[in-house]
Amino acid sequence: MIDKRVRSLAEAVSGVRDGATVLCSGFGAVGEPVELLNALRETGVRDLVCVANNAGTGDEGLAGLIKDGRVRKIICSFPRTTDPHCFEAAYKAGKLELEIVPQGTLSERMRAAAAGIGGFFVKTAAGTQLGEGKETREIDGELYVLEQPIKGDVAFCRADRADRWGNLIYRKSARNFNPVMAMAAELTVVQVREIVELGSLDAETVVTPGIFVDRLVVV
Amino acid sequence: MIDKRVRSLAEAVSGVRDGATVLCSGFGAVGEPVELLNALRETGVRDLVCVANNAGTGDEGLAGLIKDGRVRKIICSFPRTTDPHCFEAAYKAGKLELEIVPQGTLSERMRAAAAGIGGFFVKTAAGTQLGEGKETREIDGELYVLEQPIKGDVAFCRADRADRWGNLIYRKSARNFNPVMAMAAELTVVQVREIVELGSLDAETVVTPGIFVDRLVVV
Amino acid sequence: MKPLSRRQMAWRAAQDLEDGAYVNLGIGLPTLCSDFIPQGREIVFHSENGILGMGPAPRPGEEDKDLINAGKQLVTLLPGGVFFHHNDAFLMIRGGHLDVALLGAFEVSEKGDLANWTTEDPNFPPGVGGAMDLAVGAREVRVLVEHVTKEGRPRIRKHCSYPLTAPHCVKRVYTNLAVLDVTREGVVVREMVEELDLEGLQALTEAELRLANDWRRLAAPEV
Amino acid sequence: MKPLSRRQMAWRAAQDLEDGAYVNLGIGLPTLCSDFIPQGREIVFHSENGILGMGPAPRPGEEDKDLINAGKQLVTLLPGGVFFHHNDAFLMIRGGHLDVALLGAFEVSEKGDLANWTTEDPNFPPGVGGAMDLAVGAREVRVLVEHVTKEGRPRIRKHCSYPLTAPHCVKRVYTNLAVLDVTREGVVVREMVEELDLEGLQALTEAELRLANDWRRLAAPEV
């Protein structure tokens, strides 16, 4: 029987190694798996490379990991979201490496990892500082840069409802990076508001099919 | 006011030029916009390059276009589906050029066009006859081929329900190529079973947002 | 000479959004435009975080913390609006599906280069968000910005001095003094506020300006 | 010697599908496997046309023409099953999300090369479908095929004579005579039917065979 439910947050975040690449979903605080990231912090894991849109808000979740010095590097499109003081302190102290990636490229690079794509050409960042050092190519008279996939060792996501197979449904703009991150990691861990009976989610409206999900925990 | 409804099949298919690249959705007959393709046949348009998974079934839809000699070339993954006699006759008579593309590559090439991707590397077809002549690259010890986007001048699609903004919902496995083809053409024309009041489709469950749709016709 | 207020600038830019257009409004000043859509026009606003058909801020008591825009402000959804994931949101942007991206800027060059993501201030960590994607992906990129900085430095320049967001992307610039088009023949003044002449505007602009034959006065109602 | 029937071959392959596995069954013989999943195991069947959790053929009166598998046969959906579009279906395949693809074949080479898409018969137009995607994308590719052709020609060869679907992809082959693993050291016989010895099997196989130390008899119930 397929049952992806685990009993605790501690079990949900177990097995993440030091130095792991961690996909942290959310757009600011919306859709962020705060409780999972808080639980990850308690494991003592360190030297993490976190991939996220922002670099944490307030003192919890990703911000908490940064505050405790668990994050070696953050790959994001826009570090400063609402109340970014943990990020700012770590960055100014030179304790956090920052890699800025355009938001669409960030998302597409994770999708590439999810889809077995070894690299792809896009116009975004061509002819700019963020495109420097990347292979370029002129296609139909326009300049493109070659972008590489980003694969996570683990993805932490948040959904509204799930079933024991791991099928997920989100809520409004809290969907954001969750579906693409859920696809793009070796291990995908999801916190959900509610787990419903198998067969009670509408087959037409599931956004993330369970094939992408490894662990579910109700928060 | 945004209103993508047109009054007739003839209006829906108007403006397709000779030689156009036409994305024809469906997997066999399921999800095929048969009535739109029948109406296209009546316009007398010719020299079409059709992109589809199969090369038509029976005597209607894509098969009918082939039967009438309107299709110069077909780009597909598997030409012979149920009752492929129109394709077989045209192919054997040397009247139809055939390009075989792996099904996932076919889909991904259209998505690339939809997503502003100028090319992408995949393992599929590397080291095979279908990969010959394509640029190759070794990535992490594995051979990849570079694939190009396929953009349609027009896409013909089929959905179950729509609203006047062009938001679409499909039915079961009739979804298949419809969402990707709807995104990948200059002009997207969709036949639907029913058009409902704006706001009555659930915002969480629309599969194809109206931004990709230009014309709707009820069949 | 009376420069437009920020709300008047937003009003002016909003007048050019056509019925049925799919539009992304950049964070800050451009976001204000949604308040000034002429009656009878349906504009579908896109947000990078997965919304089409975004509506205005919620009324008190109707806020939903899961419904925010790219600037992380609470918003609403119009009838016909839909949600999707980030990857589809950027497919729309990068694949040329948006009619207009209306963005803020630090600088715009006479070739339409846009600089709006970093001033390279070492005390201010950089962040690009979706700016580069919007600049290369939207069918038409327009900029809404004050004509000069607080220090009086022209924003419309021969060359951008800040790092580029994208080269050759801006088609039109709305400022508090003028409406300008970036053309192959250089920057063309379409509209100027009352009591301003080309010489006066040129003095506040680094790029060389040409006056359109059919130029008009830039005026906006009190909004 | 008693070769397995086609249904027995499918039964044998089905025994190796583990509880919880995500599996794509190729058109034809592999499709039969879904009838023989051992009790108590939940296997999630994937179909290229956008289904996970595909169930058996519908009972009479319950057919839905919009619910077909990749072979275009009518099927059903199990509780927990979901629909998605073609692009996501192939993202799952190509991105390494499927545990097993169980495919038919014309030929398999001793290096695990697979040929299953064209015989280059000029009277028979080619078609590849999703075969190449499955061959490169699934975590494990297994083949289910009769040991020799109707004409008695071995299908397990030193080199494939037909155009490849993908090089170096097949891990295990189930035939009507044997279960074989493709390893770095060549093709290893894991199971053979009663009254067949390595010599007898080698005579029907072009690739050089080695017998596993722990080889067993291949047997299947009457199914």
Coordinates of C-alpha atoms in Angstrom, one line a residue, chain C residues 55-218:
Chain C
G55 CA -8.3 42.6 -9.0
P56 CA -7.9 45.5 -6.6
A57 CA -6.9 45.4 -2.9
P58 CA -9.5 43.6 -0.8
R59 CA -12.0 45.5 1.2
P60 CA -11.5 45.3 5.0
G61 CA -12.6 41.9 6.3
E62 CA -12.2 40.3 2.9
E63 CA -8.4 39.8 3.0
D64 CA -7.0 36.4 2.1
K65 CA -3.3 35.9 3.1
D66 CA -2.9 33.4 0.3
L67 CA -3.8 35.9 -2.3
I68 CA -1.0 38.4 -2.9
N69 CA 0.6 40.1 -5.9
A70 CA 4.3 40.1 -7.0
G71 CA 4.8 43.1 -4.6
K72 CA 3.4 40.9 -1.8
Q73 CA 0.4 43.1 -1.2
L74 CA -3.0 41.6 -0.6
V75 CA -5.1 41.5 -3.8
T76 CA -8.4 40.0 -5.1
L77 CA -9.3 37.9 -8.1
L78 CA -11.8 39.0 -10.7
P79 CA -14.4 36.7 -12.2
G80 CA -12.5 34.9 -15.0
G81 CA -9.3 35.1 -13.1
V82 CA -7.2 31.9 -12.6
F83 CA -4.3 30.6 -10.6
F84 CA -1.3 28.6 -11.9
H85 CA 2.2 27.8 -10.8
H86 CA 5.3 29.9 -11.1
N87 CA 6.6 28.0 -14.1
D88 CA 3.5 28.7 -16.1
A89 CA 3.5 32.3 -14.9
F90 CA 6.9 32.8 -16.4
L91 CA 6.1 30.7 -19.5
M92 CA 3.5 33.4 -20.1
I93 CA 6.1 36.1 -19.6
R94 CA 9.0 34.6 -21.5
G95 CA 7.0 33.1 -24.3
G96 CA 5.7 36.5 -25.5
H97 CA 2.1 36.0 -24.3
L98 CA 1.8 39.3 -22.4
D99 CA 0.8 42.3 -24.4
V100 CA 2.4 44.9 -22.1
A101 CA 4.9 45.0 -19.2
L102 CA 4.8 48.3 -17.5
L103 CA 7.9 48.6 -15.4
G104 CA 9.8 51.0 -13.2
A105 CA 13.4 52.0 -14.0
F106 CA 16.5 53.5 -12.7
E107 CA 17.6 54.5 -16.3
V108 CA 16.5 54.0 -19.9
S109 CA 19.0 54.5 -22.7
E110 CA 18.2 56.1 -26.1
K111 CA 18.5 52.6 -27.6
G112 CA 15.8 51.3 -25.2
D113 CA 18.2 49.6 -22.8
L114 CA 16.6 49.2 -19.4
A115 CA 18.4 49.4 -16.0
N116 CA 16.1 48.7 -13.2
W117 CA 17.5 45.9 -11.0
T118 CA 20.6 47.1 -9.2
T119 CA 22.5 50.3 -8.5
E120 CA 25.5 48.2 -7.3
D121 CA 25.3 49.9 -3.9
P122 CA 27.5 47.6 -1.8
N123 CA 25.3 48.3 1.2
F124 CA 22.2 47.1 -0.7
P125 CA 22.2 43.4 -1.7
P126 CA 21.0 43.0 -5.3
G127 CA 17.7 41.4 -6.4
V128 CA 16.3 40.9 -9.8
G129 CA 13.0 39.2 -9.3
G130 CA 11.1 38.9 -12.6
A131 CA 12.5 42.1 -14.1
M132 CA 14.8 40.5 -16.7
D133 CA 12.1 38.0 -17.7
L134 CA 9.5 40.8 -18.2
A135 CA 12.0 43.0 -20.1
V136 CA 12.8 40.3 -22.7
G137 CA 9.5 38.5 -22.8
A138 CA 6.6 41.0 -23.0
R139 CA 5.5 42.0 -26.5
E140 CA 5.8 45.6 -25.5
V141 CA 7.8 47.0 -22.6
R142 CA 6.9 50.4 -21.3
V143 CA 8.5 52.3 -18.4
L144 CA 6.9 54.6 -15.9
V145 CA 9.4 56.7 -14.0
E146 CA 10.1 60.2 -12.8
H147 CA 12.0 62.2 -15.4
V148 CA 15.0 62.8 -13.2
T149 CA 16.2 61.4 -9.9
K150 CA 15.7 63.2 -6.6
E151 CA 19.2 64.6 -7.1
G152 CA 18.2 65.9 -10.5
R153 CA 20.1 63.4 -12.5
P154 CA 18.4 62.5 -15.8
R155 CA 17.1 59.0 -16.1
I156 CA 16.8 59.0 -19.9
R157 CA 20.4 58.6 -21.0
K158 CA 22.7 58.0 -23.9
H159 CA 23.9 54.9 -22.2
C160 CA 22.8 53.3 -18.9
S161 CA 25.3 53.7 -16.2
Y162 CA 23.8 51.0 -14.1
P163 CA 23.9 47.3 -15.0
L164 CA 21.3 46.4 -17.7
T165 CA 18.1 44.5 -17.1
A166 CA 17.9 43.9 -20.8
P167 CA 19.2 45.7 -23.9
H168 CA 16.9 47.2 -26.5
C169 CA 13.6 46.4 -24.9
V170 CA 11.8 49.7 -23.9
K171 CA 9.4 51.1 -26.4
R172 CA 7.7 53.9 -24.5
V173 CA 8.5 55.9 -21.4
Y174 CA 6.0 57.8 -19.3
T175 CA 7.5 60.4 -17.0
N176 CA 6.1 63.2 -14.8
L177 CA 7.1 65.6 -17.6
A178 CA 6.6 63.7 -20.9
V179 CA 5.7 60.7 -22.9
L180 CA 8.6 59.5 -25.0
D181 CA 9.0 56.8 -27.6
V182 CA 12.2 54.9 -28.2
T183 CA 12.5 54.6 -32.0
R184 CA 15.2 53.5 -34.4
E185 CA 15.8 57.2 -35.0
G186 CA 16.2 58.0 -31.3
V187 CA 14.0 59.2 -28.5
V188 CA 10.9 61.0 -29.8
V189 CA 8.8 63.3 -27.6
R190 CA 5.1 62.6 -28.0
E191 CA 3.8 64.6 -25.1
M192 CA 5.1 67.3 -22.8
V193 CA 3.5 69.0 -19.8
E194 CA 2.2 72.6 -20.1
E195 CA 4.9 75.4 -20.1
L196 CA 7.7 73.0 -21.0
D197 CA 9.4 73.2 -24.4
L198 CA 11.9 70.8 -26.1
E199 CA 14.8 72.8 -24.8
G200 CA 13.6 72.7 -21.3
L201 CA 13.0 68.9 -21.5
Q202 CA 16.3 68.3 -23.2
A203 CA 18.0 70.0 -20.3
L204 CA 16.6 67.3 -18.0
T205 CA 17.4 64.5 -20.4
E206 CA 20.8 63.1 -21.4
A207 CA 19.6 61.3 -24.5
E208 CA 19.1 63.5 -27.5
L209 CA 15.4 64.3 -28.0
R210 CA 13.4 64.8 -31.2
L211 CA 9.9 66.4 -31.1
A212 CA 7.2 64.4 -32.9
N213 CA 5.4 66.4 -35.6
D214 CA 2.1 65.6 -33.9
W215 CA 3.3 66.1 -30.3
R216 CA 0.7 67.2 -27.8
R217 CA 0.5 68.6 -24.3
L218 CA 0.6 66.0 -21.5

